[in-house]
mmCIF file of C-alpha atoms in Angstrom:
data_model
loop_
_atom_site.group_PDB
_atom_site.id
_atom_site.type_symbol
_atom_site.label_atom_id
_atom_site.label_comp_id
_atom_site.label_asym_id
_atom_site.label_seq_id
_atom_site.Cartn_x
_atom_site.Cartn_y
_atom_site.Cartn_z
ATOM 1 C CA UNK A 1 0.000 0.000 0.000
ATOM 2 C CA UNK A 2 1.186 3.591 -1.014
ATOM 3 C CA UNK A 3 0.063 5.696 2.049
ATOM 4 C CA UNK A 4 0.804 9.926 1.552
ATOM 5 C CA UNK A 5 0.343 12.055 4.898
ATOM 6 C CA UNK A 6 -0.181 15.877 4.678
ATOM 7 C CA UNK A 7 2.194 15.992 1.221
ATOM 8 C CA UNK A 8 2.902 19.943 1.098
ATOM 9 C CA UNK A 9 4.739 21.712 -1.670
ATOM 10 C CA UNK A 10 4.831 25.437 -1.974
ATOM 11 C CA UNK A 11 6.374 27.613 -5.108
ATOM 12 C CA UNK A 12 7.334 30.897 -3.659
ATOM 13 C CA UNK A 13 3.709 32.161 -1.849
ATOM 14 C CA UNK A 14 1.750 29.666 -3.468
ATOM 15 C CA UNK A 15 0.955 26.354 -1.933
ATOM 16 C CA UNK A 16 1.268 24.012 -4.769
ATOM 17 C CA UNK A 17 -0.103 20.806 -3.319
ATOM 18 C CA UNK A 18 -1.225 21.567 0.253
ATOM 19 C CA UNK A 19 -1.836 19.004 2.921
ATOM 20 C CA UNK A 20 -2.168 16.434 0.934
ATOM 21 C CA UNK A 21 -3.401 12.729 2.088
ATOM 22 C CA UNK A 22 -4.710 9.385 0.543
ATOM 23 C CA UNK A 23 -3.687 5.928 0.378
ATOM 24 C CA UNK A 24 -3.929 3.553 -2.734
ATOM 25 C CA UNK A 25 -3.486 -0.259 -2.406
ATOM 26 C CA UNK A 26 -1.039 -2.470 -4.598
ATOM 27 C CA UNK A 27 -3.783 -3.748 -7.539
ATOM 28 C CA UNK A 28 -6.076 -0.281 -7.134
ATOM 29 C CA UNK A 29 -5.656 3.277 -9.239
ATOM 30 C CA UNK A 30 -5.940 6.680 -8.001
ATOM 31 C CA UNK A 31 -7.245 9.179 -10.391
ATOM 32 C CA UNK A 32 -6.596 13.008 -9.225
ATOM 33 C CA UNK A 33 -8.606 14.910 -11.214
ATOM 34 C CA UNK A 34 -8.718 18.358 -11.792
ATOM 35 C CA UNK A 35 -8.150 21.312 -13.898
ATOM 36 C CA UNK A 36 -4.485 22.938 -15.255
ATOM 37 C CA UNK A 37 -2.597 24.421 -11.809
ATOM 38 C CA UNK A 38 -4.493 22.745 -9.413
ATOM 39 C CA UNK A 39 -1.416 20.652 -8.068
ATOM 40 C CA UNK A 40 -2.220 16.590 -9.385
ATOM 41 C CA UNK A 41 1.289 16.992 -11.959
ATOM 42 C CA UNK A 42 3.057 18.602 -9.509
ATOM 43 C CA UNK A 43 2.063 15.444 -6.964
ATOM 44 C CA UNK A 44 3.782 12.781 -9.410
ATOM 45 C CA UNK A 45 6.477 14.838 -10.075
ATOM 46 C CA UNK A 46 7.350 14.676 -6.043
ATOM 47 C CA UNK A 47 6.938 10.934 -5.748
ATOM 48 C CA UNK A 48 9.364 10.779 -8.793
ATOM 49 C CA UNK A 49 11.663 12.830 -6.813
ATOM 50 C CA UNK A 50 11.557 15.298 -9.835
ATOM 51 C CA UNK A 51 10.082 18.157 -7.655
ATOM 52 C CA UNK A 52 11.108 18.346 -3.560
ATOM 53 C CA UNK A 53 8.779 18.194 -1.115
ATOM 54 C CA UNK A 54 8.218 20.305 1.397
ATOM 55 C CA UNK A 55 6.526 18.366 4.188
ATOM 56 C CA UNK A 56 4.567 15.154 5.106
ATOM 57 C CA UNK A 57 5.436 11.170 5.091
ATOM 58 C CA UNK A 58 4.956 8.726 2.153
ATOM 59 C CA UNK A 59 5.018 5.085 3.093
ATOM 60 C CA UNK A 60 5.231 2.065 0.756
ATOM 61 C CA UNK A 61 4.039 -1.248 2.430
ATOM 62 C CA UNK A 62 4.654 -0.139 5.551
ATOM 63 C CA UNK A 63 8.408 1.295 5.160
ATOM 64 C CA UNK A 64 9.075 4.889 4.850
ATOM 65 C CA UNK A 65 9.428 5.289 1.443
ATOM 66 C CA UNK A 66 12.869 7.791 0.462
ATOM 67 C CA UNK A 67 11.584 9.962 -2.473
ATOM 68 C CA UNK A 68 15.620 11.154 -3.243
ATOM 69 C CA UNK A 69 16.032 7.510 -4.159
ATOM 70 C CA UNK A 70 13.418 6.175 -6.412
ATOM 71 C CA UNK A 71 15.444 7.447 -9.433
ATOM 72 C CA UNK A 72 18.095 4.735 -8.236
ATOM 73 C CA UNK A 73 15.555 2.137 -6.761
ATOM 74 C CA UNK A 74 12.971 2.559 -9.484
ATOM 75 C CA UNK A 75 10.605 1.955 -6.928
ATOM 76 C CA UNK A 76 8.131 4.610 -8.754
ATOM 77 C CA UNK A 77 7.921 4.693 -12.335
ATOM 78 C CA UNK A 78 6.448 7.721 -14.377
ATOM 79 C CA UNK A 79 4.734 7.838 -17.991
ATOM 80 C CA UNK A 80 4.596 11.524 -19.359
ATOM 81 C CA UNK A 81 2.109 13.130 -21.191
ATOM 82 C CA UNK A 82 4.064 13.379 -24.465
ATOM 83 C CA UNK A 83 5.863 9.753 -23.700
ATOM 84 C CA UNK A 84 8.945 11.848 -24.031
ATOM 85 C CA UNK A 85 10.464 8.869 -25.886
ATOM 86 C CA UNK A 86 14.180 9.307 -27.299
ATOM 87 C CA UNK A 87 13.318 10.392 -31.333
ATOM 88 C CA UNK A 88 16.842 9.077 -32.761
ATOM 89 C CA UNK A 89 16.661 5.458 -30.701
ATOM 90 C CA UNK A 90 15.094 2.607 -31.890
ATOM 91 C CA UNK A 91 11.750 0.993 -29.934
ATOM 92 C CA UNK A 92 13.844 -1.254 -28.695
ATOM 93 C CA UNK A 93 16.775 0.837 -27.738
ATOM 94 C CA UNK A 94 14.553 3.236 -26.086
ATOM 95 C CA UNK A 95 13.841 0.208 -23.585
ATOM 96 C CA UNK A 96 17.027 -1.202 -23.391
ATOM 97 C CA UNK A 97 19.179 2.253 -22.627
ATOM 98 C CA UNK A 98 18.376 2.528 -19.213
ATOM 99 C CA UNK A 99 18.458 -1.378 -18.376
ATOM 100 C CA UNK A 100 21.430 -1.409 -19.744
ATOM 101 C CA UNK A 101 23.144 1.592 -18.074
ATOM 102 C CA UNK A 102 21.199 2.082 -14.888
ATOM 103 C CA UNK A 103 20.402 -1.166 -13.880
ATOM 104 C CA UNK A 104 23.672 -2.804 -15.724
ATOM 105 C CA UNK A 105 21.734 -5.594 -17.337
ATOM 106 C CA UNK A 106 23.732 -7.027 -20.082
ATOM 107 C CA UNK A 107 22.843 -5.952 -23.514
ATOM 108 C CA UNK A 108 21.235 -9.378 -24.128
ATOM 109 C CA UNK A 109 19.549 -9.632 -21.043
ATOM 110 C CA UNK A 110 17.849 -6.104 -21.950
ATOM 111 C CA UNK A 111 17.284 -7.202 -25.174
ATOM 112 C CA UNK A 112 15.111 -10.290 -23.704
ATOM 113 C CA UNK A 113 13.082 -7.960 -21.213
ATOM 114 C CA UNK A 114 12.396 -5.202 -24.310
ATOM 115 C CA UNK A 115 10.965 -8.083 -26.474
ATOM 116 C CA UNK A 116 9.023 -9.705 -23.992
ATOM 117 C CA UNK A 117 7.438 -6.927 -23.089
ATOM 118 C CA UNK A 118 6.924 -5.854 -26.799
ATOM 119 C CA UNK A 119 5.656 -8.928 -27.448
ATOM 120 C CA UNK A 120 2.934 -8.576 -24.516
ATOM 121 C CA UNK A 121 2.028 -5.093 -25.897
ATOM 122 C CA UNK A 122 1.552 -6.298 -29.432
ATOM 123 C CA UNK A 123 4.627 -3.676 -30.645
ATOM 124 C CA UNK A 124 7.124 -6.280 -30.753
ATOM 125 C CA UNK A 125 7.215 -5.945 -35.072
ATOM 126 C CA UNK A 126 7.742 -1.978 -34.256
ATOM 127 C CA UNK A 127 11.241 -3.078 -32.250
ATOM 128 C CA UNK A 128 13.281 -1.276 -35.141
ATOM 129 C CA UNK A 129 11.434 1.430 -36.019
ATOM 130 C CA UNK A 130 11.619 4.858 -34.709
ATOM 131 C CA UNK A 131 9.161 6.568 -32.561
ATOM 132 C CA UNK A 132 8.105 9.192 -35.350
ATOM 133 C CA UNK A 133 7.199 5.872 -37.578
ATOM 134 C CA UNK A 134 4.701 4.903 -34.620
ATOM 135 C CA UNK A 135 1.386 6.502 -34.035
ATOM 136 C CA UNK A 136 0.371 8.498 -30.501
ATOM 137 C CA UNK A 137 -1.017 5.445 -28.877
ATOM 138 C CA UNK A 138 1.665 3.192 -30.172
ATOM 139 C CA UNK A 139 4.544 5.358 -29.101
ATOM 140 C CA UNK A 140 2.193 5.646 -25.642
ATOM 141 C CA UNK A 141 2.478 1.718 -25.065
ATOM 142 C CA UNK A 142 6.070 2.238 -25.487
ATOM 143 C CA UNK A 143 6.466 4.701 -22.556
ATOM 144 C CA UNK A 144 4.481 2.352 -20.646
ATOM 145 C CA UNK A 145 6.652 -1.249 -21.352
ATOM 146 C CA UNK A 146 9.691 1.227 -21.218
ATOM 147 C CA UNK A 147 8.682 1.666 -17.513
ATOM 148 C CA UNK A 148 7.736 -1.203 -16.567
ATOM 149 C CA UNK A 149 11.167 -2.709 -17.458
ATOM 150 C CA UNK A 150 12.271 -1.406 -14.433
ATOM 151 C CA UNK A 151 9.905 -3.020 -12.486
ATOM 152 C CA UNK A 152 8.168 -0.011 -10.479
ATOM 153 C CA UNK A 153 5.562 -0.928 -7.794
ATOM 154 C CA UNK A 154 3.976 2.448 -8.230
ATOM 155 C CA UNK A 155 3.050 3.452 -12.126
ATOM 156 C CA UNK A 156 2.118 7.930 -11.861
ATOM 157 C CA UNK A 157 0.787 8.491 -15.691
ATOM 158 C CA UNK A 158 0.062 12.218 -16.694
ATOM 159 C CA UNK A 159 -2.439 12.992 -18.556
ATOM 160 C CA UNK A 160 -2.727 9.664 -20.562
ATOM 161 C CA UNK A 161 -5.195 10.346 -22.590
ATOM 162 C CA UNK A 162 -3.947 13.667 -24.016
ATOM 163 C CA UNK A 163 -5.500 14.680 -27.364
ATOM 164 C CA UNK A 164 -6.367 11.266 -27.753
ATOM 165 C CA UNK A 165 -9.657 10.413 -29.863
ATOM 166 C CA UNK A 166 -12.611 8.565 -27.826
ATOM 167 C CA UNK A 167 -10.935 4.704 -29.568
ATOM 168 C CA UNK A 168 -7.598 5.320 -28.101
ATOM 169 C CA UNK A 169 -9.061 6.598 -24.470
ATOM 170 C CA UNK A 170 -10.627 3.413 -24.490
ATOM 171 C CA UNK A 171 -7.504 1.458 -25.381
ATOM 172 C CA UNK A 172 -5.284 3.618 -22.606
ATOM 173 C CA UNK A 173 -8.121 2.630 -20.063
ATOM 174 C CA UNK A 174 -7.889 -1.100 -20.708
ATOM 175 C CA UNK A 175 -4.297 -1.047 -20.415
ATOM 176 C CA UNK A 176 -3.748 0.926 -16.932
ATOM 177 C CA UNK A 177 -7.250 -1.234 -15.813
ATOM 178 C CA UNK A 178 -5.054 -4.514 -17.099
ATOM 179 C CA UNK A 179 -1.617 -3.008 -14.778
ATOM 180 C CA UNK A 180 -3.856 -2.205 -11.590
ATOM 181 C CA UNK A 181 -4.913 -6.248 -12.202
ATOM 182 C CA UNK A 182 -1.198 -7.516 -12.162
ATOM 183 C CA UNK A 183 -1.046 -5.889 -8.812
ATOM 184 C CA UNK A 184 0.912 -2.267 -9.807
ATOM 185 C CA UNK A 185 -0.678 0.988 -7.662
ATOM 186 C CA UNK A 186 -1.526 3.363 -10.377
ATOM 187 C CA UNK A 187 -1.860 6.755 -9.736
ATOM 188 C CA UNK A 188 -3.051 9.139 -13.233
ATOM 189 C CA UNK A 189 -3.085 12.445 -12.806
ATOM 190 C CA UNK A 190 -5.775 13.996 -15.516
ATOM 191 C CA UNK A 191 -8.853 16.156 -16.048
ATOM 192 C CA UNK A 192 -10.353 13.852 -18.796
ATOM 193 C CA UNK A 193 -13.508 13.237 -17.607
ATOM 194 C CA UNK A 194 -14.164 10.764 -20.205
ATOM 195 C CA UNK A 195 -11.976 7.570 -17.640
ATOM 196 C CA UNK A 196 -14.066 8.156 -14.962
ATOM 197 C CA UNK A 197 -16.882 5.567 -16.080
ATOM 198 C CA UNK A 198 -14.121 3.327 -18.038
ATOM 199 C CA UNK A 199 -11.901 2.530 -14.732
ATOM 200 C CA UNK A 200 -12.335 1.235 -11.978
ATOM 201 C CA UNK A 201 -11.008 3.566 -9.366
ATOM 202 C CA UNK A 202 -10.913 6.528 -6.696
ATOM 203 C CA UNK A 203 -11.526 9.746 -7.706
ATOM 204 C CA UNK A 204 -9.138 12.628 -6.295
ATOM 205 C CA UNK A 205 -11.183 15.884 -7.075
ATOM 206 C CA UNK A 206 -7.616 18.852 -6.675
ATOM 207 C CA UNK A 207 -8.600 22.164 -6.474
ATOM 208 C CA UNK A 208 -5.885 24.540 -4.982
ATOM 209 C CA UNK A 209 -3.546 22.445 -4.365
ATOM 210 C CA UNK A 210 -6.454 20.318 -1.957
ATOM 211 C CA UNK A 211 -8.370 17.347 -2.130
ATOM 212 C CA UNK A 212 -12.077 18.897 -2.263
ATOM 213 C CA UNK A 213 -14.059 15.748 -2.881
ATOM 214 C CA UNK A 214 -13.586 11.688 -2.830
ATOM 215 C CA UNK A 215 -15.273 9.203 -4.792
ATOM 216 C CA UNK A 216 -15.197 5.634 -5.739
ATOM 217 C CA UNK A 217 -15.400 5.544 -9.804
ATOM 218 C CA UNK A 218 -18.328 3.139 -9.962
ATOM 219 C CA UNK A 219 -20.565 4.562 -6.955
ATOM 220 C CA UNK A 220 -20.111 8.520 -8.846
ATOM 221 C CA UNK A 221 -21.364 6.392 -12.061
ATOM 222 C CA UNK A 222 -24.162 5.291 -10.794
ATOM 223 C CA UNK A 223 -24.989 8.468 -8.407
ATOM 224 C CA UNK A 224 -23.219 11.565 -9.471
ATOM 225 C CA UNK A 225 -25.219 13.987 -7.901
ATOM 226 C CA UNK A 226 -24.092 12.267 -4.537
ATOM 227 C CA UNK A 227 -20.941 13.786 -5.036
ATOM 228 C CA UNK A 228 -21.453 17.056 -6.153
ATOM 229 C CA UNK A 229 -18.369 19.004 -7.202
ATOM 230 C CA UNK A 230 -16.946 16.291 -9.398
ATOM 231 C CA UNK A 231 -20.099 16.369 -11.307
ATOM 232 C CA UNK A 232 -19.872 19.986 -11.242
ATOM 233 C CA UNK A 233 -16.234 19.616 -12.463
ATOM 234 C CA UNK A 234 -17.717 17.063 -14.941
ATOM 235 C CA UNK A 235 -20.435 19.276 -15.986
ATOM 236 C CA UNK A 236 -17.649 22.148 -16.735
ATOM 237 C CA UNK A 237 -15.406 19.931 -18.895
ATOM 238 C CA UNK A 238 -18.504 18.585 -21.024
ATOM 239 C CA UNK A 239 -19.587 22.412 -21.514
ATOM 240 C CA UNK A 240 -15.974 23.373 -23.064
ATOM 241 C CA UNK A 241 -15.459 19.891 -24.587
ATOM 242 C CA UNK A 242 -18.576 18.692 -25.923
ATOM 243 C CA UNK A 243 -17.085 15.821 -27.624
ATOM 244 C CA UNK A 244 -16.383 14.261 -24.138
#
């Protein structure tokens, strides 16, 4: 279990994620929803040690868990918004660089993970191409296998449905639904809307750097107007996004 105690992180005056706490079990996904600036990015980028914190505890089954060192441990894995995939390495080397030079794997060792993984995905015919010769939610699965070479226990994904079409959200859902089943904690940090009624999950409503409002995925499906401002917040995005 990931367990996060009154998480604070300020930017000059402004409290960027204040008081933060929740916990999310090994097999379960957190979804901290919310609109641009309201914290939820900032919140992976602390528990992949890419941002300080500034206060609070963060415990991983039971151990305190050492945010300066999960860029050595790997314990936490992250999945960016853009996949931020290497444009002049190969699929393949893109999952074998940092096996190979972080974790000192042998190059055919790293080969092996890469094509397993590939092969699991369905990419493992896109091994020599580039990352410009893939589409978005090819180069997306990518990011993902690239990640989980390292063997994470927590999975943060930003915004992972991005300019995706309504096809590929529903593709990206069945994948991080299909990782939450093989026992990873999955924490997204989004304000698509559209996942809320394609996961299974709890809903993190952010506003001002806060948790404002809680809510299993399935009970606010069947009962939104039990939970107020996240249909509010839902309400909002369908108004500007009608596609949604």
């Amino acid at each position: 279990m990931l367990r996060v105690h009154n998480l604070k992180k300020t930017f000059g005056a402004k409290h960027v994620v204040a008081d933060i706490s929740f916990t999310v079990d090994h097999g379960h996904i957190a979804v901290f929803l919310g609109s641009s600036g309201v914290g939820k990015s900032t919140l992976l980028r602390i528990l992949n040690n890419l941002e300080s914190l500034d206060g609070g505890t963060i415990m991983l089954d039971d151990k305190p868990l050492d945010i300066t060192r999960v860029n050595q441990n790997h314990t936490v894995g992250l999945v960016f918004q853009h996949s931020n995939l290497f444009d002049h390495l190969t699929i393949e080397e893109n999952i074998t660089l940092a096996l190979i030079q972080v974790m000192k794997k042998s190059p055919k060792e790293a080969k092996d993970i890469a094509h397993t993984l590939l092969a699991k995905y369905n990419l493992l015919d896109q091994a020599h191409k580039y990352p410009a010769q893939l589409s978005g939610g090819q180069r997306q699965r990518v990011a993902i296998i690239r990640t989980l070479a390292m063997k994470p226990k927590v999975i943060c994904f930003d915004e992972p449905t991005s300019a995706l079409d309504p096809l590929l959200t529903n593709y990206v859902a069945q994948n991080l639904q299909e990782l939450a089943r093989e026992g990873y904690i999955i924490l997204i940090a989004t304000h698509d809307t559209a996942l809320l009624d394609k996961l299974d999950a709890t809903i993190y409503l952010m506003q001002d750097g806060m948790i404002i409002e809680t809510a299993n995925s399935k009970e606010y499906t069947k009962n939104s107007q039990a939970y107020p401002l996240i249909h509010q917040f839902v309400l909002g995005e369908k108004n500007q996004n009608p596609q949604i």
